[in-house]
Amino acid sequence: MIYRHFNAPSRAFTQFSHEIIRHPRLSSDAVRLLTWQLSLPQGARESLSRTAERARIGACSFGRAKRQLKEEGFVHERRVQVGGGRWVTQQLVSSTPLSAEQAAKLLAREPVAAPQDTPGPRKPAVGARAVDAPVTPTPDRHPKKDSEEDTSHLPAEAEPSPRLEDARALIGALPLLSPALRHIPPGMREELARLATRWLDAGHALTDVREHVLRGLPGAGTSVQRPGGLVRYLLRDVPPRVIPRPASGISSRLAGTRECAGEHVQTTLFRPVGDETHCTRCA
């Protein structure tokens, strides 16, 4: 038998529907990510990736949790370009599942704040939280001003990764991949290298990172005013690595067969009972 003892909190609590806590298709990380976001104070602008860091949800688990929340309609995203050529991801977190049309209407009501602007008072819809996630990972709020220099926002590493040099070479070669990446500021290359290092440490190959960056570039003829910021945005989240299944050299139907050592016009396979080297016909 099981007994439960519960004292209702008198302060610092949030009401959640049982449909969230007991959702059959959401993992524990997805439920934790959603409830953490919904428990933030009114007007909080914390992105999902920042919440995952604070909740100690790893990169792979965060990717799966976010994908589940998007599939179930609790999270919606869209990318918009703001002043100065910067890209912003609008994230909508809802306490109830929303369709794409419903989410689009709610996001249309939210003013898109440029990364250098201080957000003003917000009045989000009941049960929903809109978050403008800037290209640059930030702490709990937007920076009050945008410095002319691009600075790193990554936490300091106690010991550099052994893949850091490979990542630096990769970032240095990006201008050769596309004309849109020719003007990445030299001062950003070290930060971008550290972002790329996280991909390599997670098991991704150099070609995986290059292809991901190329897929994220706008179409031909579209200019990119801040290529460094775009690359930083593309490398910010590390997806889980998909390990391909090893291809077998022989089909399962032919497993256990052996080539006959006798004289045949064509190669002849047989299934030996012991250590015999000739098929029944040759024997």
Coordinates of C-alpha atoms in Angstrom, one line a residue:
M1 CA 0.0 0.0 0.0
I2 CA 1.1 3.6 -0.6
Y3 CA 0.4 6.6 1.6
R4 CA 0.7 10.2 0.5
H5 CA 1.3 13.2 2.7
F6 CA 0.8 16.6 1.1
N7 CA 0.8 20.1 2.5
A8 CA -0.5 22.8 0.1
P9 CA 2.1 25.6 -0.2
S10 CA 1.1 29.0 1.0
R11 CA 3.5 30.9 -1.3
A12 CA 5.6 30.5 -4.5
F13 CA 3.4 27.9 -6.2
T14 CA 1.9 27.4 -9.7
Q15 CA -1.2 25.6 -10.7
F16 CA -0.8 22.9 -13.4
S17 CA -3.3 20.8 -15.1
H18 CA -3.1 17.0 -14.5
E19 CA -3.0 16.6 -18.2
I20 CA 0.5 18.1 -18.3
I21 CA 1.9 16.1 -15.3
R22 CA 0.3 12.8 -16.5
H23 CA 0.7 13.3 -20.2
P24 CA 1.2 9.9 -21.8
R25 CA 3.6 11.1 -24.6
L26 CA 5.7 13.6 -22.7
S27 CA 9.0 12.5 -21.1
S28 CA 9.9 13.6 -17.6
D29 CA 12.4 16.1 -19.1
A30 CA 9.6 17.6 -21.3
V31 CA 7.2 17.9 -18.4
R32 CA 10.0 19.5 -16.3
L33 CA 10.9 21.9 -19.1
L34 CA 7.2 22.9 -19.6
T35 CA 6.3 23.3 -15.9
W36 CA 9.5 25.3 -15.2
Q37 CA 8.7 27.7 -18.0
L38 CA 5.1 28.1 -16.9
S39 CA 6.3 28.8 -13.3
L40 CA 8.4 31.8 -14.3
P41 CA 7.2 35.2 -13.2
Q42 CA 5.0 37.4 -15.4
G43 CA 7.1 39.1 -18.1
A44 CA 10.1 36.7 -17.8
R45 CA 12.0 36.3 -21.1
E46 CA 14.0 33.2 -20.4
S47 CA 14.5 31.0 -23.4
L48 CA 13.9 27.2 -23.5
S49 CA 17.6 26.5 -23.8
R50 CA 18.4 28.6 -20.8
T51 CA 15.7 26.9 -18.8
A52 CA 17.2 23.5 -19.8
E53 CA 20.6 24.6 -18.5
R54 CA 19.1 25.7 -15.2
A55 CA 17.1 22.5 -14.9
R56 CA 20.3 20.5 -15.7
I57 CA 18.7 18.9 -18.8
G58 CA 21.5 17.8 -21.2
A59 CA 21.7 18.8 -24.8
C60 CA 20.3 15.5 -26.2
S61 CA 17.5 15.3 -23.6
F62 CA 16.7 18.9 -24.3
G63 CA 16.4 18.3 -28.0
R64 CA 14.0 15.3 -27.4
A65 CA 12.0 17.2 -24.8
K66 CA 11.6 20.3 -27.0
R67 CA 10.6 18.2 -30.0
Q68 CA 7.9 16.4 -27.9
L69 CA 6.5 19.7 -26.7
K70 CA 6.3 21.1 -30.2
E71 CA 4.7 17.9 -31.5
E72 CA 2.0 18.1 -28.7
G73 CA 1.3 21.8 -29.3
F74 CA 2.7 23.2 -26.0
V75 CA 5.6 25.0 -27.8
H76 CA 5.7 26.9 -31.1
E77 CA 8.5 28.8 -32.7
R78 CA 9.1 31.1 -35.6
R79 CA 12.2 33.0 -36.8
V80 CA 12.0 36.7 -37.7
Q81 CA 14.6 39.2 -38.7
V82 CA 14.7 42.5 -36.8
G83 CA 16.6 45.7 -37.2
G84 CA 20.3 45.5 -38.0
G85 CA 19.9 42.2 -39.8
R86 CA 19.7 40.2 -36.5
W87 CA 17.6 37.1 -36.3
V88 CA 15.2 36.4 -33.4
T89 CA 13.4 33.2 -32.5
Q90 CA 10.0 33.8 -31.0
Q91 CA 9.1 31.0 -28.7
L92 CA 5.5 30.5 -27.5
V93 CA 5.0 28.3 -24.4
S94 CA 1.4 27.4 -23.6
S95 CA -0.3 25.6 -20.7
T96 CA -2.7 24.0 -23.2
P97 CA -2.0 22.6 -26.7
L98 CA -2.4 25.1 -29.5
S99 CA -2.7 24.6 -33.2
A100 CA -0.3 26.4 -35.6
E101 CA -3.0 28.9 -36.5
Q102 CA -3.8 29.7 -32.9
A103 CA -0.1 30.1 -32.1
A104 CA 0.5 32.4 -35.1
K105 CA -2.3 34.7 -33.9
L106 CA -0.9 34.9 -30.4
L107 CA 2.6 35.6 -31.7
A108 CA 1.3 38.2 -34.1
R109 CA 0.1 40.2 -31.0
E110 CA 3.6 40.2 -29.4
P111 CA 5.9 43.0 -30.4
V112 CA 9.3 41.7 -31.7
A113 CA 12.0 43.3 -29.6
A114 CA 15.4 43.7 -31.2
P115 CA 18.2 42.1 -29.2
Q116 CA 19.6 45.5 -28.2
D117 CA 16.2 46.9 -27.0
T118 CA 15.0 46.6 -23.5
P119 CA 11.6 44.8 -23.5
G120 CA 8.7 46.9 -22.3
P121 CA 5.6 45.7 -20.4
R122 CA 4.0 42.7 -21.9
K123 CA 0.4 41.4 -21.7
P124 CA 0.6 37.8 -22.9
A125 CA -2.5 35.7 -23.5
V126 CA -3.8 33.8 -20.5
G127 CA -2.0 30.4 -20.2
A128 CA 0.6 31.3 -22.8
R129 CA 4.1 32.8 -22.5
A130 CA 5.8 34.4 -25.5
V131 CA 9.6 34.6 -25.4
D132 CA 11.8 36.4 -27.9
A133 CA 15.0 34.3 -27.9
P134 CA 17.9 36.4 -29.3
V135 CA 20.5 35.1 -31.5
T136 CA 23.1 35.6 -28.7
P137 CA 22.5 33.3 -25.7
T138 CA 21.8 35.6 -22.8
P139 CA 21.0 35.1 -19.1
D140 CA 17.6 35.7 -17.6
R141 CA 16.9 38.9 -19.6
H142 CA 18.0 40.8 -22.7
P143 CA 21.1 43.0 -22.4
K144 CA 20.3 46.6 -21.7
K145 CA 22.5 47.7 -24.6
D146 CA 24.1 46.2 -27.6
S147 CA 27.9 46.7 -27.6
E148 CA 29.5 47.5 -30.9
E149 CA 31.8 44.5 -30.4
D150 CA 30.6 40.9 -30.5
T151 CA 31.5 39.3 -27.3
S152 CA 31.2 35.7 -26.1
H153 CA 28.3 34.7 -23.8
L154 CA 29.5 31.1 -23.3
P155 CA 30.6 30.0 -19.8
A156 CA 34.3 29.8 -19.2
E157 CA 35.7 26.3 -19.7
A158 CA 38.1 25.0 -17.1
E159 CA 40.0 22.9 -19.6
P160 CA 39.8 23.4 -23.4
S161 CA 38.4 20.5 -25.5
P162 CA 40.8 18.5 -27.6
R163 CA 38.6 19.2 -30.6
L164 CA 38.9 23.0 -30.2
E165 CA 41.6 23.2 -32.9
D166 CA 39.5 21.2 -35.4
A167 CA 36.6 23.6 -34.6
R168 CA 38.8 26.6 -35.2
A169 CA 39.9 25.3 -38.6
L170 CA 36.2 24.6 -39.4
I171 CA 35.2 28.2 -38.6
G172 CA 38.1 29.6 -40.4
A173 CA 37.0 27.8 -43.6
L174 CA 33.4 28.9 -43.5
P175 CA 34.0 31.9 -45.7
L176 CA 35.0 29.5 -48.5
L177 CA 31.7 27.7 -48.3
S178 CA 29.4 30.6 -49.2
P179 CA 29.7 34.2 -50.2
A180 CA 27.2 35.0 -47.4
L181 CA 29.9 34.0 -44.8
R182 CA 32.8 36.0 -46.1
H183 CA 32.4 38.8 -43.6
I184 CA 32.4 37.0 -40.3
P185 CA 34.1 39.4 -37.8
P186 CA 37.5 38.0 -36.7
G187 CA 36.6 38.8 -33.1
M188 CA 33.7 36.3 -33.3
R189 CA 35.7 33.3 -34.6
E190 CA 36.8 32.1 -31.1
E191 CA 33.2 32.1 -29.8
L192 CA 32.0 30.3 -32.9
A193 CA 34.8 27.8 -32.6
R194 CA 33.7 27.0 -29.0
L195 CA 30.1 26.6 -30.2
A196 CA 31.3 24.2 -32.9
T197 CA 33.4 22.3 -30.3
R198 CA 30.2 21.4 -28.5
W199 CA 29.0 19.7 -31.7
L200 CA 32.3 17.8 -32.1
D201 CA 32.3 16.7 -28.4
A202 CA 28.8 15.4 -28.8
G203 CA 30.0 13.0 -31.6
H204 CA 29.1 15.0 -34.7
A205 CA 31.6 15.0 -37.6
L206 CA 33.1 18.2 -39.2
T207 CA 30.9 17.5 -42.3
D208 CA 27.8 17.4 -40.1
V209 CA 28.5 20.9 -38.8
R210 CA 29.3 22.3 -42.3
E211 CA 26.2 20.9 -43.8
H212 CA 24.0 22.2 -40.9
V213 CA 25.4 25.7 -41.4
L214 CA 24.8 25.5 -45.2
R215 CA 21.3 24.3 -44.7
G216 CA 20.5 27.3 -42.4
L217 CA 21.7 29.9 -44.9
P218 CA 19.0 32.0 -46.8
G219 CA 18.4 31.4 -50.4
A220 CA 20.5 32.7 -53.3
G221 CA 20.2 36.4 -53.7
T222 CA 19.3 37.1 -50.0
S223 CA 21.9 39.2 -48.3
V224 CA 23.0 38.4 -44.7
Q225 CA 23.9 41.6 -42.8
R226 CA 25.4 39.8 -39.8
P227 CA 26.8 36.4 -40.9
G228 CA 28.5 35.9 -37.6
G229 CA 25.3 36.2 -35.7
L230 CA 23.5 33.8 -38.0
V231 CA 26.2 31.2 -37.6
R232 CA 26.1 31.7 -33.8
Y233 CA 22.3 31.1 -34.0
L234 CA 22.7 28.0 -36.1
L235 CA 25.3 26.4 -33.8
R236 CA 23.6 27.4 -30.5
D237 CA 21.7 24.2 -30.0
V238 CA 23.4 20.8 -30.4
P239 CA 21.0 18.1 -31.7
P240 CA 21.4 14.5 -30.7
R241 CA 23.7 12.5 -33.0
V242 CA 21.9 9.8 -35.0
I243 CA 24.1 6.7 -35.2
P244 CA 23.6 4.8 -38.5
R245 CA 23.2 1.1 -38.3
P246 CA 26.2 -0.8 -39.7
A247 CA 25.5 -2.2 -43.1
S248 CA 26.0 -6.0 -43.2
G249 CA 28.2 -7.4 -46.0
I250 CA 25.9 -10.4 -46.5
S251 CA 22.2 -10.9 -46.3
S252 CA 20.7 -12.8 -43.4
R253 CA 19.4 -15.4 -45.8
L254 CA 23.1 -16.3 -46.7
A255 CA 24.4 -16.1 -43.2
G256 CA 26.4 -19.3 -42.3
T257 CA 27.0 -20.3 -45.8
R258 CA 30.5 -21.2 -47.3
E259 CA 31.9 -21.1 -50.8
C260 CA 32.6 -24.6 -52.2
A261 CA 36.2 -25.3 -52.9
G262 CA 35.3 -27.7 -55.8
E263 CA 35.3 -26.9 -59.5
H264 CA 32.2 -24.9 -60.5
V265 CA 31.4 -22.7 -63.4
Q266 CA 30.0 -20.1 -61.0
T267 CA 30.5 -19.5 -57.4
T268 CA 28.6 -22.1 -55.4
L269 CA 27.6 -21.6 -51.8
F270 CA 26.6 -24.4 -49.4
R271 CA 25.7 -24.6 -45.7
P272 CA 28.2 -26.9 -44.0
V273 CA 27.3 -29.2 -41.2
G274 CA 30.8 -29.4 -39.8
D275 CA 34.2 -28.4 -41.2
E276 CA 33.6 -29.7 -44.7
T277 CA 35.0 -27.5 -47.6
H278 CA 33.1 -29.1 -50.5
C279 CA 29.4 -29.2 -51.2
T280 CA 27.4 -32.4 -51.3
R281 CA 27.7 -32.7 -55.0
C282 CA 31.5 -32.4 -55.1
A283 CA 31.9 -34.7 -52.1

